[in-house]
mmCIF file of N, CA and C in Angstrom:
data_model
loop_
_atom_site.group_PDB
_atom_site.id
_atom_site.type_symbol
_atom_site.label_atom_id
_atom_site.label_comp_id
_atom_site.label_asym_id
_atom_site.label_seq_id
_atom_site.Cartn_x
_atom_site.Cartn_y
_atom_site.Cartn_z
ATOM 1 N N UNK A 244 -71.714 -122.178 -135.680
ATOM 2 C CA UNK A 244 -70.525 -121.607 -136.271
ATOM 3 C C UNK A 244 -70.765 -121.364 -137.746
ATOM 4 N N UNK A 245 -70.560 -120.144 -138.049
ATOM 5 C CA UNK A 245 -70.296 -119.796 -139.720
ATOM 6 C C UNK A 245 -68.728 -119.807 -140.323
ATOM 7 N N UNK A 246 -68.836 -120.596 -141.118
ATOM 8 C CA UNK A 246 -67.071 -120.326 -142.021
ATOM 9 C C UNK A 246 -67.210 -120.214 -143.577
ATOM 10 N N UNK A 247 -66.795 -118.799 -143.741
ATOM 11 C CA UNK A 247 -66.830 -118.473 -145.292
ATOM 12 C C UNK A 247 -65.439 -119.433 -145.717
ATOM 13 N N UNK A 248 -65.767 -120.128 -146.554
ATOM 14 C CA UNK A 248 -64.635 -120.665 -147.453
ATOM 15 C C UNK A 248 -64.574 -120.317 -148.690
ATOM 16 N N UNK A 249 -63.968 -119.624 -149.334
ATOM 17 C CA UNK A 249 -63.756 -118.889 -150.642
ATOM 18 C C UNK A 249 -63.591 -119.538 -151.616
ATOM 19 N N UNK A 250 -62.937 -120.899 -151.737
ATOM 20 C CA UNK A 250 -62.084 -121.288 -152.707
ATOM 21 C C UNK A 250 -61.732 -122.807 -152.024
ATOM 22 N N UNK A 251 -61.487 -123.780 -153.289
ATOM 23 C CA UNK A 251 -61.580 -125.209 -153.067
ATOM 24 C C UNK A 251 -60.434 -125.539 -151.821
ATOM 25 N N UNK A 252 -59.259 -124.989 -151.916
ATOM 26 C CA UNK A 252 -57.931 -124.983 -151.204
ATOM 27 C C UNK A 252 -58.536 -124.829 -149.853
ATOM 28 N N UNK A 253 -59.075 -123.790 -149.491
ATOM 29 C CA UNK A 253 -59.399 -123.932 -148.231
ATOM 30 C C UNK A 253 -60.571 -124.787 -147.562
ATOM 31 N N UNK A 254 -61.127 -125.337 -148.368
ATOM 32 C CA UNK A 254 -62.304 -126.487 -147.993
ATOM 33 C C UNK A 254 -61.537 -127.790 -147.729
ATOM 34 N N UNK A 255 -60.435 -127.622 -148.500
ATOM 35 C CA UNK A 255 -59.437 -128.694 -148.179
ATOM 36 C C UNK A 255 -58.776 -129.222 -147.099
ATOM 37 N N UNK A 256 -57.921 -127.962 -146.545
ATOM 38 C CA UNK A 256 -57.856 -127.700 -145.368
ATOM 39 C C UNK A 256 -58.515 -127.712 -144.150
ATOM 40 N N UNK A 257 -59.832 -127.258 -144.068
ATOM 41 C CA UNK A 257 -60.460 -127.177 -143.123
ATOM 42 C C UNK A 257 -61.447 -128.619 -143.202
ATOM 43 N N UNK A 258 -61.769 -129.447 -144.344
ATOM 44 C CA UNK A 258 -61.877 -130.841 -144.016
ATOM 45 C C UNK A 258 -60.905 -131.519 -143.659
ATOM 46 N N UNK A 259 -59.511 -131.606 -143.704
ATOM 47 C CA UNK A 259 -58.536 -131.735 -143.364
ATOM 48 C C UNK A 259 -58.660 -131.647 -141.515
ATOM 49 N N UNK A 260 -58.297 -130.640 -141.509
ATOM 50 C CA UNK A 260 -58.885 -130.372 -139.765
ATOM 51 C C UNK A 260 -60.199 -130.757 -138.997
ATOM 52 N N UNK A 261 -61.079 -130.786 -139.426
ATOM 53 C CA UNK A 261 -61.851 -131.003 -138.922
ATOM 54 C C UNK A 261 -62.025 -132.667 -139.206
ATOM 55 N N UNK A 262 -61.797 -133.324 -139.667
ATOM 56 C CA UNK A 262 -61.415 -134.686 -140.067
ATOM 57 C C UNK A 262 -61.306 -135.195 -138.335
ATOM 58 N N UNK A 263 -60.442 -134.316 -137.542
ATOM 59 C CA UNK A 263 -60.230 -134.980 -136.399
ATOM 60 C C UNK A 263 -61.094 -134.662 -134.992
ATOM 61 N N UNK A 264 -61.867 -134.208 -135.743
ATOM 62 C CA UNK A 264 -63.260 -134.123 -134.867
ATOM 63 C C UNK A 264 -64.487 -135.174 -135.124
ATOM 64 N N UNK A 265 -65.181 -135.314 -133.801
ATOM 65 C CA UNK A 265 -66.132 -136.439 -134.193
ATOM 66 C C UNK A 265 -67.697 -135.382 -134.813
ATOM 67 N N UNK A 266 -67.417 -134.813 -135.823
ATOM 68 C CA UNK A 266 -68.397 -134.829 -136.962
ATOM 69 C C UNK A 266 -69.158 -135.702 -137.631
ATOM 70 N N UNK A 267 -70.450 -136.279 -137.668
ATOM 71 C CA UNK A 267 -70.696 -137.428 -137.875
ATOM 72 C C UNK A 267 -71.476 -136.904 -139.378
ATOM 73 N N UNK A 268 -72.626 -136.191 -139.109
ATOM 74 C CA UNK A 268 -73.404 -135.463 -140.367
ATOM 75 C C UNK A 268 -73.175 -134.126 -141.191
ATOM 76 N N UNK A 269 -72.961 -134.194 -142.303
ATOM 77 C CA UNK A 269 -72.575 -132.882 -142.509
ATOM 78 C C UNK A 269 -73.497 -132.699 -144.261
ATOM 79 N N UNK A 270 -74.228 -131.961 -143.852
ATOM 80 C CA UNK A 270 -75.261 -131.404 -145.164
ATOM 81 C C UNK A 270 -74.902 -130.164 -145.776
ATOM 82 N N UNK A 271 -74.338 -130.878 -147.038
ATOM 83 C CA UNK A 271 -74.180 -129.757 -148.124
ATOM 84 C C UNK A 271 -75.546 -129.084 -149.080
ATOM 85 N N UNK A 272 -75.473 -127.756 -148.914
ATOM 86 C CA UNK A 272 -76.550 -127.227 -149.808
ATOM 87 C C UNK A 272 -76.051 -126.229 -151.043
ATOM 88 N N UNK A 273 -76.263 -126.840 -151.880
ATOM 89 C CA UNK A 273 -75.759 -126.067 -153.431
ATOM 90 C C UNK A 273 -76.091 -125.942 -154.379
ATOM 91 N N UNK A 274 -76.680 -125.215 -155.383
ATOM 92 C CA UNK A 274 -77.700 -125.512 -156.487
ATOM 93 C C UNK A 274 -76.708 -125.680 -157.062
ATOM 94 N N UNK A 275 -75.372 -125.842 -157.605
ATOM 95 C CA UNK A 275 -74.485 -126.080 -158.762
ATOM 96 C C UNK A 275 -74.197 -127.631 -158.450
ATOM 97 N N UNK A 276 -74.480 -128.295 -159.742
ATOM 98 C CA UNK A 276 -74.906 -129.966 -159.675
ATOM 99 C C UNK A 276 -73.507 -130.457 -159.683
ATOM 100 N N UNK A 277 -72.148 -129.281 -160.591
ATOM 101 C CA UNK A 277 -70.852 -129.800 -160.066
ATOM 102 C C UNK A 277 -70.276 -129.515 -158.976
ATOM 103 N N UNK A 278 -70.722 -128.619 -158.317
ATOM 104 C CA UNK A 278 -69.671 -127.955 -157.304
ATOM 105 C C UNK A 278 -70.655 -128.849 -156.074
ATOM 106 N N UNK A 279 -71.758 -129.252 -155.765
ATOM 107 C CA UNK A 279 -72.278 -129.870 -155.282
ATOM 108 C C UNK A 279 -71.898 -131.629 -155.246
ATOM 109 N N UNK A 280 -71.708 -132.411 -156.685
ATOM 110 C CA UNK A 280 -71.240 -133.266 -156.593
ATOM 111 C C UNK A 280 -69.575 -133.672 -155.754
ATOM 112 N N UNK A 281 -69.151 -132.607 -156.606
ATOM 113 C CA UNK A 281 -67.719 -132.554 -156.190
ATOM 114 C C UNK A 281 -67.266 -132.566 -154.576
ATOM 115 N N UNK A 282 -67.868 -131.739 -153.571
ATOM 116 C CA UNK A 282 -68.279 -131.424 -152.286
ATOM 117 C C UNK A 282 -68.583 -132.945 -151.499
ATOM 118 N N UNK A 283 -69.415 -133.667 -152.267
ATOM 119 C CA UNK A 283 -70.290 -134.446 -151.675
ATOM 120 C C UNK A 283 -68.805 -135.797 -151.924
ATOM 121 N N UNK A 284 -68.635 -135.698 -153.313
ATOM 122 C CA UNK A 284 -67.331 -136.845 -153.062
ATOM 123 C C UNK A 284 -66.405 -136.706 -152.197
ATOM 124 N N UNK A 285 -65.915 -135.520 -152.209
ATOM 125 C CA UNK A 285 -64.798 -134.925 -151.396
ATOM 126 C C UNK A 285 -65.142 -135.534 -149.998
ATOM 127 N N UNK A 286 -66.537 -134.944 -148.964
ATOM 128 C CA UNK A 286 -66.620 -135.737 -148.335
ATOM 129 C C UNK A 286 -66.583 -136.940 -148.043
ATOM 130 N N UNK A 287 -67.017 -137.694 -148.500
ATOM 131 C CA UNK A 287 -67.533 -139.337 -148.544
ATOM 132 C C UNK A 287 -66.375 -140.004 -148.652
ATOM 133 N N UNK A 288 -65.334 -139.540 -149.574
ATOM 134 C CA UNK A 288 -63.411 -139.849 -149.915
ATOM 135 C C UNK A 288 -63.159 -139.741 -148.491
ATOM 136 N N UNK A 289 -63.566 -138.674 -147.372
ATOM 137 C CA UNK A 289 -63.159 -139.140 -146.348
ATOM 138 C C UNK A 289 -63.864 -139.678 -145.033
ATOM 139 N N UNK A 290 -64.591 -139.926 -145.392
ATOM 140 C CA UNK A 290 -65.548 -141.039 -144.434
ATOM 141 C C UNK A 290 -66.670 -140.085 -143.883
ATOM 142 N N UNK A 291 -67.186 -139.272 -144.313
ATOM 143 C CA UNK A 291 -67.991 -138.628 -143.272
ATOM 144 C C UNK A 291 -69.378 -138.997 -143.905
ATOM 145 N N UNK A 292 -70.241 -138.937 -143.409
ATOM 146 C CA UNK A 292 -71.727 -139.181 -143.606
ATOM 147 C C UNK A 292 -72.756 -137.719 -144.159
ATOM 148 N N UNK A 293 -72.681 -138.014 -145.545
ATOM 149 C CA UNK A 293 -72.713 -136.870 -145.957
ATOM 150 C C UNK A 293 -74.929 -136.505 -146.589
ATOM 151 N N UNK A 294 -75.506 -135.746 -146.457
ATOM 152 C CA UNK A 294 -76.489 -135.586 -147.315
ATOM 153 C C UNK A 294 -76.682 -134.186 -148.128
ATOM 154 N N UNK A 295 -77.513 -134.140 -148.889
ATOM 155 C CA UNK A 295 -77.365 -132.859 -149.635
ATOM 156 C C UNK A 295 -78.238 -132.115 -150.097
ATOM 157 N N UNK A 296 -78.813 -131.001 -150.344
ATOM 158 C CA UNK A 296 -80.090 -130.571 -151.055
ATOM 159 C C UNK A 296 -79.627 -129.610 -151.950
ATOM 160 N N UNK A 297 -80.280 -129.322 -153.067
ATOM 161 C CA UNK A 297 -80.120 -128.353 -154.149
ATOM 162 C C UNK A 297 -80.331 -127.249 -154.600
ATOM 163 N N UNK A 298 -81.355 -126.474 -153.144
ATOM 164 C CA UNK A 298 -81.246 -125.000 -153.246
ATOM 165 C C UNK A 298 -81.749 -124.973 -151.565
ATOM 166 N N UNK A 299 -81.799 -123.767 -151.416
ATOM 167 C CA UNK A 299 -81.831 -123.525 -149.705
ATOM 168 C C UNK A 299 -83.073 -123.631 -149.092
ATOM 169 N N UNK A 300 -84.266 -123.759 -149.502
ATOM 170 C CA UNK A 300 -85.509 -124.548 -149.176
ATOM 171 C C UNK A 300 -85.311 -125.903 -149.207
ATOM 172 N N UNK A 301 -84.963 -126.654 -149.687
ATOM 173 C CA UNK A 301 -84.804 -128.114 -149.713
ATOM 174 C C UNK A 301 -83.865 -127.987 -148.456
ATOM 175 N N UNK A 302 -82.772 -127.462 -148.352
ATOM 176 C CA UNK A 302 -81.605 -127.668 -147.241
ATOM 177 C C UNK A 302 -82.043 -127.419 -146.008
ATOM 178 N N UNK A 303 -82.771 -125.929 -145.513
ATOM 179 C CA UNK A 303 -83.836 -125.988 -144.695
ATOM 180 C C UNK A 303 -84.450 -127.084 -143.729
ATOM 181 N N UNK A 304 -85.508 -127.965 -144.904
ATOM 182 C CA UNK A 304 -86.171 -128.878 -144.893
ATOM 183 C C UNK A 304 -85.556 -129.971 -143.682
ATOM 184 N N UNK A 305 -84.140 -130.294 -144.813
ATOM 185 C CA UNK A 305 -83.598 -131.216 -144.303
ATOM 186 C C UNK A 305 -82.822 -130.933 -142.933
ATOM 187 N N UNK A 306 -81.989 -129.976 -143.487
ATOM 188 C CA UNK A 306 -81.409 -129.740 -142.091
ATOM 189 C C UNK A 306 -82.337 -129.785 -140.506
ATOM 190 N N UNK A 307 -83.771 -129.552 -140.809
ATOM 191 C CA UNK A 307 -84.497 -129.454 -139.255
ATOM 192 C C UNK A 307 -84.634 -131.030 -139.374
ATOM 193 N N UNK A 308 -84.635 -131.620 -140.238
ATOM 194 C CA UNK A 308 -84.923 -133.302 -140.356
ATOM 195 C C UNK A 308 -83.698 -134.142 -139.663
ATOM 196 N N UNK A 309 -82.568 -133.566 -140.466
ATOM 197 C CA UNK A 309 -81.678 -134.218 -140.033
ATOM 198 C C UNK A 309 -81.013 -133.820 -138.778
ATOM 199 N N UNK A 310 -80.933 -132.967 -137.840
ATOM 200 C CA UNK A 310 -79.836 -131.979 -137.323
ATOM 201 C C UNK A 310 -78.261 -132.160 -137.738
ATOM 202 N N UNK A 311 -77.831 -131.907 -138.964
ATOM 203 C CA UNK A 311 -76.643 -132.157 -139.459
ATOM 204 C C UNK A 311 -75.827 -131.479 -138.296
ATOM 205 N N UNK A 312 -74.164 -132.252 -138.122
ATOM 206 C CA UNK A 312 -73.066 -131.198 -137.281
ATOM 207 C C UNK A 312 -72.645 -130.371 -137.753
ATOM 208 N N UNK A 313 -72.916 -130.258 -138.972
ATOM 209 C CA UNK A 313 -71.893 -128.849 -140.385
ATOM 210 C C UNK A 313 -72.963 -128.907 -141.777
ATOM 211 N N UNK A 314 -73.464 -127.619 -141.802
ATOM 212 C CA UNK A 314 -74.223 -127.410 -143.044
ATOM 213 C C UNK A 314 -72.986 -126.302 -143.957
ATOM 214 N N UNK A 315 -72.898 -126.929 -144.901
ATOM 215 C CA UNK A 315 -71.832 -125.999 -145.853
ATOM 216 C C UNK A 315 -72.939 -126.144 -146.967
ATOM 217 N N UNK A 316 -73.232 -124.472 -146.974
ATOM 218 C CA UNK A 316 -74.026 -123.845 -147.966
ATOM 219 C C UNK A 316 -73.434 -122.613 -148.964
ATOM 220 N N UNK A 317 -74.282 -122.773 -150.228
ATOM 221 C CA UNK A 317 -74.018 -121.641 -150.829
ATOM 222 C C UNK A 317 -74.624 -120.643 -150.289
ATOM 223 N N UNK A 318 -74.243 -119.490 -150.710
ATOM 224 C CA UNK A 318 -74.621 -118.232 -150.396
ATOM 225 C C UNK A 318 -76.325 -117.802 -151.043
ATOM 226 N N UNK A 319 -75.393 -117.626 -152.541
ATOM 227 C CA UNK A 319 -77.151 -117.211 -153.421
ATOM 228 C C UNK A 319 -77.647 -118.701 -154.425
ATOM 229 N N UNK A 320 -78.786 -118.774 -153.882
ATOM 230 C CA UNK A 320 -79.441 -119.969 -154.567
ATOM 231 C C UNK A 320 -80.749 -119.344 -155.004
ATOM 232 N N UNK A 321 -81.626 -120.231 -155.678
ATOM 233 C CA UNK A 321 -83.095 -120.113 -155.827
ATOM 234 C C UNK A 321 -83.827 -120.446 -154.615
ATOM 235 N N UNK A 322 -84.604 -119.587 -154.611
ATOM 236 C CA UNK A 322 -85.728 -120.215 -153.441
ATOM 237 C C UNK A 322 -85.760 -119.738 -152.219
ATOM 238 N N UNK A 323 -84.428 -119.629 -151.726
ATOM 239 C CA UNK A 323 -84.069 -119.512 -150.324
ATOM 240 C C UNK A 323 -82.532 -119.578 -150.353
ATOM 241 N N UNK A 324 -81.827 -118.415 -149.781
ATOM 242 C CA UNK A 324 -80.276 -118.220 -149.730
ATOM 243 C C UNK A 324 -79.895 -119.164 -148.809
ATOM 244 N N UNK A 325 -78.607 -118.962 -148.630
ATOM 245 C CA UNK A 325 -77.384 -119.789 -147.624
ATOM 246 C C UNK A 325 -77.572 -119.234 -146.206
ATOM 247 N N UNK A 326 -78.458 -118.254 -146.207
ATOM 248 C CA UNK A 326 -78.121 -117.387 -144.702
ATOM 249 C C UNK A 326 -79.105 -117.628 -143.989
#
């Protein structure tokens, strides 16, 4: 599944919802060290088991490492995009 989320409000929401699913891993990939931190608390504030990488080669990496249930990526990074 792909979900463009535009804007913090709706990341809200849709962690919100999905909160009541058994989501166990969910890997954020973001080269912005705030919007990345921020993401990563947001999760963790609600219990989910969170890991993260900092541009889309690292996320890659991990993601075949980890099989995360939800990769929420940026779009344009260094190295390697969101897509």
């Amino acid at each position: 599944f792909l979900f463009l989320i535009e804007n913090i409000s709706q990341f809200t929401i849709f962690v919100s919802e999905t909160r009541r699913t058994t989501l166990k891993k969910i890997l954020v990939v973001e080269d912005s060290d705030d919007v990345r931190e921020n993401l990563v608390d947001l999760l963790l504030a609600n219990d989910y088991n969170v890991e993260y990488a900092e541009n889309g080669y690292d996320g890659y990496k991990k993601a075949l490492s980890i099989l995360p249930d939800l990769i929420i990526a940026d779009i344009m990074m260094p190295m390697m995009d969101g897509l």
